[in-house]
JSON list of C-alpha atoms in Angstrom, two decimals:
[
{"chain": "A", "resi": 19, "resn": "MET", "atom": "CA", "xyz": [35.25, -37.93, -20.36]},
{"chain": "A", "resi": 20, "resn": "ARG", "atom": "CA", "xyz": [32.13, -39.53, -18.95]},
{"chain": "A", "resi": 21, "resn": "SER", "atom": "CA", "xyz": [32.80, -38.16, -15.56]},
{"chain": "A", "resi": 22, "resn": "ASN", "atom": "CA", "xyz": [32.83, -34.64, -16.95]},
{"chain": "A", "resi": 23, "resn": "ALA", "atom": "CA", "xyz": [29.35, -35.09, -18.75]},
{"chain": "A", "resi": 24, "resn": "ILE", "atom": "CA", "xyz": [28.08, -36.34, -15.47]},
{"chain": "A", "resi": 25, "resn": "PHE", "atom": "CA", "xyz": [29.75, -33.52, -13.66]},
{"chain": "A", "resi": 26, "resn": "SER", "atom": "CA", "xyz": [28.17, -30.96, -16.34]},
{"chain": "A", "resi": 27, "resn": "LYS", "atom": "CA", "xyz": [24.75, -32.38, -16.05]},
{"chain": "A", "resi": 28, "resn": "SER", "atom": "CA", "xyz": [24.81, -32.32, -12.17]},
{"chain": "A", "resi": 29, "resn": "ARG", "atom": "CA", "xyz": [26.00, -28.59, -12.45]},
{"chain": "A", "resi": 30, "resn": "LEU", "atom": "CA", "xyz": [23.10, -27.96, -14.85]},
{"chain": "A", "resi": 31, "resn": "ALA", "atom": "CA", "xyz": [20.55, -29.65, -12.69]},
{"chain": "A", "resi": 32, "resn": "VAL", "atom": "CA", "xyz": [21.71, -27.61, -9.65]},
{"chain": "A", "resi": 33, "resn": "LEU", "atom": "CA", "xyz": [21.41, -24.49, -11.69]},
{"chain": "A", "resi": 34, "resn": "ALA", "atom": "CA", "xyz": [17.91, -25.26, -12.98]},
{"chain": "A", "resi": 35, "resn": "SER", "atom": "CA", "xyz": [17.03, -25.82, -9.52]},
{"chain": "A", "resi": 36, "resn": "SER", "atom": "CA", "xyz": [18.44, -22.64, -8.25]},
{"chain": "A", "resi": 37, "resn": "VAL", "atom": "CA", "xyz": [16.42, -20.68, -11.00]},
{"chain": "A", "resi": 38, "resn": "ILE", "atom": "CA", "xyz": [13.44, -22.31, -10.05]},
{"chain": "A", "resi": 39, "resn": "MET", "atom": "CA", "xyz": [13.56, -22.03, -6.58]},
{"chain": "A", "resi": 40, "resn": "GLY", "atom": "CA", "xyz": [14.71, -18.27, -6.88]},
{"chain": "A", "resi": 41, "resn": "GLY", "atom": "CA", "xyz": [11.67, -17.79, -9.30]},
{"chain": "A", "resi": 42, "resn": "LEU", "atom": "CA", "xyz": [9.30, -19.57, -6.51]},
{"chain": "A", "resi": 43, "resn": "ALA", "atom": "CA", "xyz": [10.78, -17.45, -3.43]},
{"chain": "A", "resi": 44, "resn": "ALA", "atom": "CA", "xyz": [10.31, -14.11, -5.72]},
{"chain": "A", "resi": 45, "resn": "GLY", "atom": "CA", "xyz": [6.64, -15.21, -6.46]},
{"chain": "A", "resi": 46, "resn": "TYR", "atom": "CA", "xyz": [6.06, -16.07, -2.65]},
{"chain": "A", "resi": 47, "resn": "GLY", "atom": "CA", "xyz": [7.37, -12.57, -2.00]},
{"chain": "A", "resi": 48, "resn": "VAL", "atom": "CA", "xyz": [5.01, -10.96, -4.45]},
{"chain": "A", "resi": 49, "resn": "ALA", "atom": "CA", "xyz": [2.23, -13.19, -2.68]},
{"chain": "A", "resi": 50, "resn": "MET", "atom": "CA", "xyz": [3.01, -11.87, 0.69]},
{"chain": "A", "resi": 51, "resn": "ALA", "atom": "CA", "xyz": [2.31, -8.18, 0.28]},
{"chain": "A", "resi": 52, "resn": "ALA", "atom": "CA", "xyz": [-1.16, -7.09, -0.68]},
{"chain": "A", "resi": 53, "resn": "GLN", "atom": "CA", "xyz": [-1.38, -3.94, -3.00]},
{"chain": "A", "resi": 54, "resn": "SER", "atom": "CA", "xyz": [-4.67, -1.82, -2.63]},
{"chain": "A", "resi": 55, "resn": "LYS", "atom": "CA", "xyz": [-5.58, 0.40, -5.43]},
{"chain": "A", "resi": 56, "resn": "VAL", "atom": "CA", "xyz": [-7.16, 3.63, -4.17]},
{"chain": "A", "resi": 57, "resn": "MET", "atom": "CA", "xyz": [-9.22, 6.02, -6.23]},
{"chain": "A", "resi": 58, "resn": "LEU", "atom": "CA", "xyz": [-9.93, 9.00, -3.85]},
{"chain": "A", "resi": 59, "resn": "SER", "atom": "CA", "xyz": [-13.07, 11.12, -4.45]},
{"chain": "A", "resi": 60, "resn": "GLY", "atom": "CA", "xyz": [-14.91, 13.55, -2.29]},
{"chain": "A", "resi": 61, "resn": "ALA", "atom": "CA", "xyz": [-17.96, 11.37, -2.45]},
{"chain": "A", "resi": 62, "resn": "HIS", "atom": "CA", "xyz": [-16.14, 8.81, -0.28]},
{"chain": "A", "resi": 63, "resn": "GLU", "atom": "CA", "xyz": [-15.63, 11.35, 2.49]},
{"chain": "A", "resi": 64, "resn": "VAL", "atom": "CA", "xyz": [-17.81, 11.27, 5.58]},
{"chain": "A", "resi": 65, "resn": "PRO", "atom": "CA", "xyz": [-19.82, 13.39, 4.92]},
{"chain": "A", "resi": 66, "resn": "ALA", "atom": "CA", "xyz": [-19.35, 13.54, 1.37]},
{"chain": "A", "resi": 67, "resn": "VAL", "atom": "CA", "xyz": [-17.91, 16.56, -0.19]},
{"chain": "A", "resi": 68, "resn": "THR", "atom": "CA", "xyz": [-18.78, 18.35, -3.52]},
{"chain": "A", "resi": 69, "resn": "THR", "atom": "CA", "xyz": [-15.26, 18.68, -5.26]},
{"chain": "A", "resi": 70, "resn": "SER", "atom": "CA", "xyz": [-13.57, 18.09, -8.40]},
{"chain": "A", "resi": 71, "resn": "ALA", "atom": "CA", "xyz": [-10.40, 16.93, -6.74]},
{"chain": "A", "resi": 72, "resn": "LYS", "atom": "CA", "xyz": [-9.26, 13.33, -7.21]},
{"chain": "A", "resi": 73, "resn": "GLY", "atom": "CA", "xyz": [-6.67, 11.01, -6.23]},
{"chain": "A", "resi": 74, "resn": "ASN", "atom": "CA", "xyz": [-5.07, 7.56, -6.92]},
{"chain": "A", "resi": 75, "resn": "GLY", "atom": "CA", "xyz": [-2.35, 5.48, -5.97]},
{"chain": "A", "resi": 76, "resn": "THR", "atom": "CA", "xyz": [-1.31, 2.15, -4.46]},
{"chain": "A", "resi": 77, "resn": "ILE", "atom": "CA", "xyz": [-0.68, 1.37, -0.76]},
{"chain": "A", "resi": 78, "resn": "THR", "atom": "CA", "xyz": [1.11, -1.97, -0.12]},
{"chain": "A", "resi": 79, "resn": "ILE", "atom": "CA", "xyz": [1.00, -3.79, 3.08]},
{"chain": "A", "resi": 80, "resn": "GLY", "atom": "CA", "xyz": [2.89, -6.97, 3.71]},
{"chain": "A", "resi": 81, "resn": "LYS", "atom": "CA", "xyz": [2.18, -9.77, 6.00]},
{"chain": "A", "resi": 82, "resn": "ASP", "atom": "CA", "xyz": [4.89, -8.28, 8.32]},
{"chain": "A", "resi": 83, "resn": "LYS", "atom": "CA", "xyz": [2.50, -5.18, 8.51]},
{"chain": "A", "resi": 84, "resn": "ALA", "atom": "CA", "xyz": [4.96, -3.12, 6.56]},
{"chain": "A", "resi": 85, "resn": "VAL", "atom": "CA", "xyz": [3.22, -0.25, 4.80]},
{"chain": "A", "resi": 86, "resn": "SER", "atom": "CA", "xyz": [4.51, 1.52, 1.48]},
{"chain": "A", "resi": 87, "resn": "GLY", "atom": "CA", "xyz": [3.15, 3.30, -1.51]},
{"chain": "A", "resi": 88, "resn": "SER", "atom": "CA", "xyz": [1.92, 6.75, -2.69]},
{"chain": "A", "resi": 89, "resn": "VAL", "atom": "CA", "xyz": [-1.17, 8.44, -3.73]},
{"chain": "A", "resi": 90, "resn": "THR", "atom": "CA", "xyz": [-1.05, 11.32, -6.31]},
{"chain": "A", "resi": 91, "resn": "THR", "atom": "CA", "xyz": [-3.67, 13.91, -6.38]},
{"chain": "A", "resi": 92, "resn": "SER", "atom": "CA", "xyz": [-5.27, 16.47, -8.73]},
{"chain": "A", "resi": 93, "resn": "GLY", "atom": "CA", "xyz": [-7.42, 19.60, -8.10]},
{"chain": "A", "resi": 94, "resn": "VAL", "atom": "CA", "xyz": [-6.69, 19.96, -4.49]},
{"chain": "A", "resi": 95, "resn": "ALA", "atom": "CA", "xyz": [-4.14, 21.92, -2.49]},
{"chain": "A", "resi": 96, "resn": "GLY", "atom": "CA", "xyz": [-3.54, 19.33, 0.19]},
{"chain": "A", "resi": 97, "resn": "THR", "atom": "CA", "xyz": [-2.58, 20.21, 3.60]},
{"chain": "A", "resi": 98, "resn": "MET", "atom": "CA", "xyz": [-2.18, 16.93, 5.00]},
{"chain": "A", "resi": 99, "resn": "ALA", "atom": "CA", "xyz": [-2.78, 13.03, 4.16]},
{"chain": "A", "resi": 100, "resn": "HIS", "atom": "CA", "xyz": [-3.24, 9.93, 6.43]},
{"chain": "A", "resi": 101, "resn": "ILE", "atom": "CA", "xyz": [-4.09, 6.55, 6.52]},
{"chain": "A", "resi": 102, "resn": "HIS", "atom": "CA", "xyz": [-7.01, 6.25, 9.15]},
{"chain": "A", "resi": 103, "resn": "GLU", "atom": "CA", "xyz": [-8.60, 3.41, 10.90]},
{"chain": "A", "resi": 104, "resn": "ALA", "atom": "CA", "xyz": [-12.21, 3.20, 10.46]},
{"chain": "A", "resi": 105, "resn": "ALA", "atom": "CA", "xyz": [-14.87, 1.25, 8.35]},
{"chain": "A", "resi": 106, "resn": "THR", "atom": "CA", "xyz": [-16.71, 2.53, 5.21]},
{"chain": "A", "resi": 107, "resn": "GLY", "atom": "CA", "xyz": [-18.96, 5.44, 6.09]},
{"chain": "A", "resi": 108, "resn": "LYS", "atom": "CA", "xyz": [-17.13, 6.32, 9.47]},
{"chain": "A", "resi": 109, "resn": "ASN", "atom": "CA", "xyz": [-14.26, 8.54, 10.28]},
{"chain": "A", "resi": 110, "resn": "GLY", "atom": "CA", "xyz": [-11.42, 7.54, 12.56]},
{"chain": "A", "resi": 111, "resn": "PRO", "atom": "CA", "xyz": [-8.33, 8.42, 13.99]},
{"chain": "A", "resi": 112, "resn": "PRO", "atom": "CA", "xyz": [-4.82, 8.94, 11.80]},
{"chain": "A", "resi": 113, "resn": "ILE", "atom": "CA", "xyz": [-2.61, 6.09, 12.02]},
{"chain": "A", "resi": 114, "resn": "ILE", "atom": "CA", "xyz": [0.11, 6.90, 9.49]},
{"chain": "A", "resi": 115, "resn": "THR", "atom": "CA", "xyz": [0.98, 10.54, 8.19]},
{"chain": "A", "resi": 116, "resn": "LEU", "atom": "CA", "xyz": [1.80, 10.51, 4.69]},
{"chain": "A", "resi": 117, "resn": "GLU", "atom": "CA", "xyz": [4.72, 12.64, 3.48]},
{"chain": "A", "resi": 118, "resn": "LYS", "atom": "CA", "xyz": [4.37, 15.39, 0.73]},
{"chain": "A", "resi": 119, "resn": "LYS", "atom": "CA", "xyz": [6.66, 14.99, -2.13]},
{"chain": "A", "resi": 120, "resn": "GLY", "atom": "CA", "xyz": [6.24, 17.90, -4.62]},
{"chain": "A", "resi": 121, "resn": "ASP", "atom": "CA", "xyz": [2.78, 19.62, -5.21]},
{"chain": "A", "resi": 122, "resn": "ASN", "atom": "CA", "xyz": [0.56, 16.71, -5.51]},
{"chain": "A", "resi": 123, "resn": "GLU", "atom": "CA", "xyz": [2.24, 13.30, -4.37]},
{"chain": "A", "resi": 124, "resn": "TRP", "atom": "CA", "xyz": [2.03, 11.80, -0.95]},
{"chain": "A", "resi": 125, "resn": "MET", "atom": "CA", "xyz": [4.05, 8.82, -0.03]},
{"chain": "A", "resi": 126, "resn": "VAL", "atom": "CA", "xyz": [3.79, 6.55, 3.03]},
{"chain": "A", "resi": 127, "resn": "PRO", "atom": "CA", "xyz": [6.97, 7.23, 5.28]},
{"chain": "A", "resi": 128, "resn": "ALA", "atom": "CA", "xyz": [10.09, 4.68, 5.09]},
{"chain": "A", "resi": 129, "resn": "ASN", "atom": "CA", "xyz": [9.78, 1.99, 7.88]},
{"chain": "A", "resi": 130, "resn": "ALA", "atom": "CA", "xyz": [5.97, 2.54, 8.39]},
{"chain": "A", "resi": 131, "resn": "LYS", "atom": "CA", "xyz": [4.16, -0.51, 9.98]},
{"chain": "A", "resi": 132, "resn": "LEU", "atom": "CA", "xyz": [0.80, -1.43, 11.13]},
{"chain": "A", "resi": 133, "resn": "THR", "atom": "CA", "xyz": [0.39, -2.70, 14.90]},
{"chain": "A", "resi": 134, "resn": "ASP", "atom": "CA", "xyz": [-1.50, -6.19, 14.98]},
{"chain": "A", "resi": 135, "resn": "ALA", "atom": "CA", "xyz": [-4.75, -4.64, 15.93]},
{"chain": "A", "resi": 136, "resn": "GLN", "atom": "CA", "xyz": [-4.45, -2.29, 12.81]},
{"chain": "A", "resi": 137, "resn": "TYR", "atom": "CA", "xyz": [-3.35, -5.13, 10.41]},
{"chain": "A", "resi": 138, "resn": "LYS", "atom": "CA", "xyz": [-6.62, -6.84, 11.66]},
{"chain": "A", "resi": 139, "resn": "ALA", "atom": "CA", "xyz": [-8.82, -3.65, 10.69]},
{"chain": "A", "resi": 140, "resn": "TYR", "atom": "CA", "xyz": [-6.94, -3.59, 7.42]},
{"chain": "A", "resi": 141, "resn": "LYS", "atom": "CA", "xyz": [-8.00, -7.17, 6.74]},
{"chain": "A", "resi": 142, "resn": "ALA", "atom": "CA", "xyz": [-11.59, -6.28, 7.85]},
{"chain": "A", "resi": 143, "resn": "GLY", "atom": "CA", "xyz": [-11.42, -3.34, 5.29]},
{"chain": "A", "resi": 144, "resn": "SER", "atom": "CA", "xyz": [-11.35, -0.73, 8.12]},
{"chain": "A", "resi": 145, "resn": "LEU", "atom": "CA", "xyz": [-8.47, 1.58, 6.72]},
{"chain": "A", "resi": 146, "resn": "TYR", "atom": "CA", "xyz": [-8.93, 4.44, 4.57]},
{"chain": "A", "resi": 147, "resn": "VAL", "atom": "CA", "xyz": [-6.51, 7.09, 3.16]},
{"chain": "A", "resi": 148, "resn": "ASN", "atom": "CA", "xyz": [-7.64, 10.75, 2.78]},
{"chain": "A", "resi": 149, "resn": "VAL", "atom": "CA", "xyz": [-6.19, 13.84, 1.71]},
{"chain": "A", "resi": 150, "resn": "HIS", "atom": "CA", "xyz": [-7.34, 17.22, 3.83]},
{"chain": "A", "resi": 151, "resn": "SER", "atom": "CA", "xyz": [-7.21, 20.72, 2.43]},
{"chain": "A", "resi": 152, "resn": "ALA", "atom": "CA", "xyz": [-7.77, 24.22, 3.93]},
{"chain": "A", "resi": 153, "resn": "THR", "atom": "CA", "xyz": [-11.30, 24.24, 2.81]},
{"chain": "A", "resi": 154, "resn": "HIS", "atom": "CA", "xyz": [-12.03, 20.65, 3.98]},
{"chain": "A", "resi": 155, "resn": "LYS", "atom": "CA", "xyz": [-9.94, 20.11, 7.20]},
{"chain": "A", "resi": 156, "resn": "GLY", "atom": "CA", "xyz": [-11.72, 16.81, 7.82]},
{"chain": "A", "resi": 157, "resn": "GLY", "atom": "CA", "xyz": [-10.73, 15.65, 4.55]},
{"chain": "A", "resi": 158, "resn": "GLU", "atom": "CA", "xyz": [-11.53, 16.58, 0.89]},
{"chain": "A", "resi": 159, "resn": "ILE", "atom": "CA", "xyz": [-10.95, 13.10, -0.86]},
{"chain": "A", "resi": 160, "resn": "ARG", "atom": "CA", "xyz": [-10.77, 9.56, 0.44]},
{"chain": "A", "resi": 161, "resn": "ASP", "atom": "CA", "xyz": [-10.95, 5.86, -0.35]},
{"chain": "A", "resi": 162, "resn": "GLN", "atom": "CA", "xyz": [-10.94, 2.75, 1.74]},
{"chain": "A", "resi": 163, "resn": "LEU", "atom": "CA", "xyz": [-7.92, 0.35, 1.47]},
{"chain": "A", "resi": 164, "resn": "LYS", "atom": "CA", "xyz": [-9.10, -3.17, 0.09]},
{"chain": "A", "resi": 165, "resn": "PRO", "atom": "CA", "xyz": [-7.30, -6.11, 1.44]}
]
């Protein structure tokens, strides 16, 4: 009888350890990805654009440089959307083309990843998201990604 009690306590200890370690691992995984909330507006474009269009969303970048997320817009007939590389106040080349889903949602494509140099630029605050339109081919609304 006594050995069964010891066995049960051992199983309980192993189970508790597994739950704790699993929780720590899950928390660690969350800490490994940085979520950047974006609020796109014409005022953030370079040069600034007068528009009532806006957008918001979340772009997540993991330490493994994997990129995911989406942006939802309103008041703009978007023709393209990208993540670009450039600091605030500057324009730069597109590095990831977002995919249009429906009338006003843009998604980061599956398996998108940054290069080492792009990840370094992200950590320095030098990546941004913008949505282009027929009226504003260079971009109508924009916001920087914040690491």
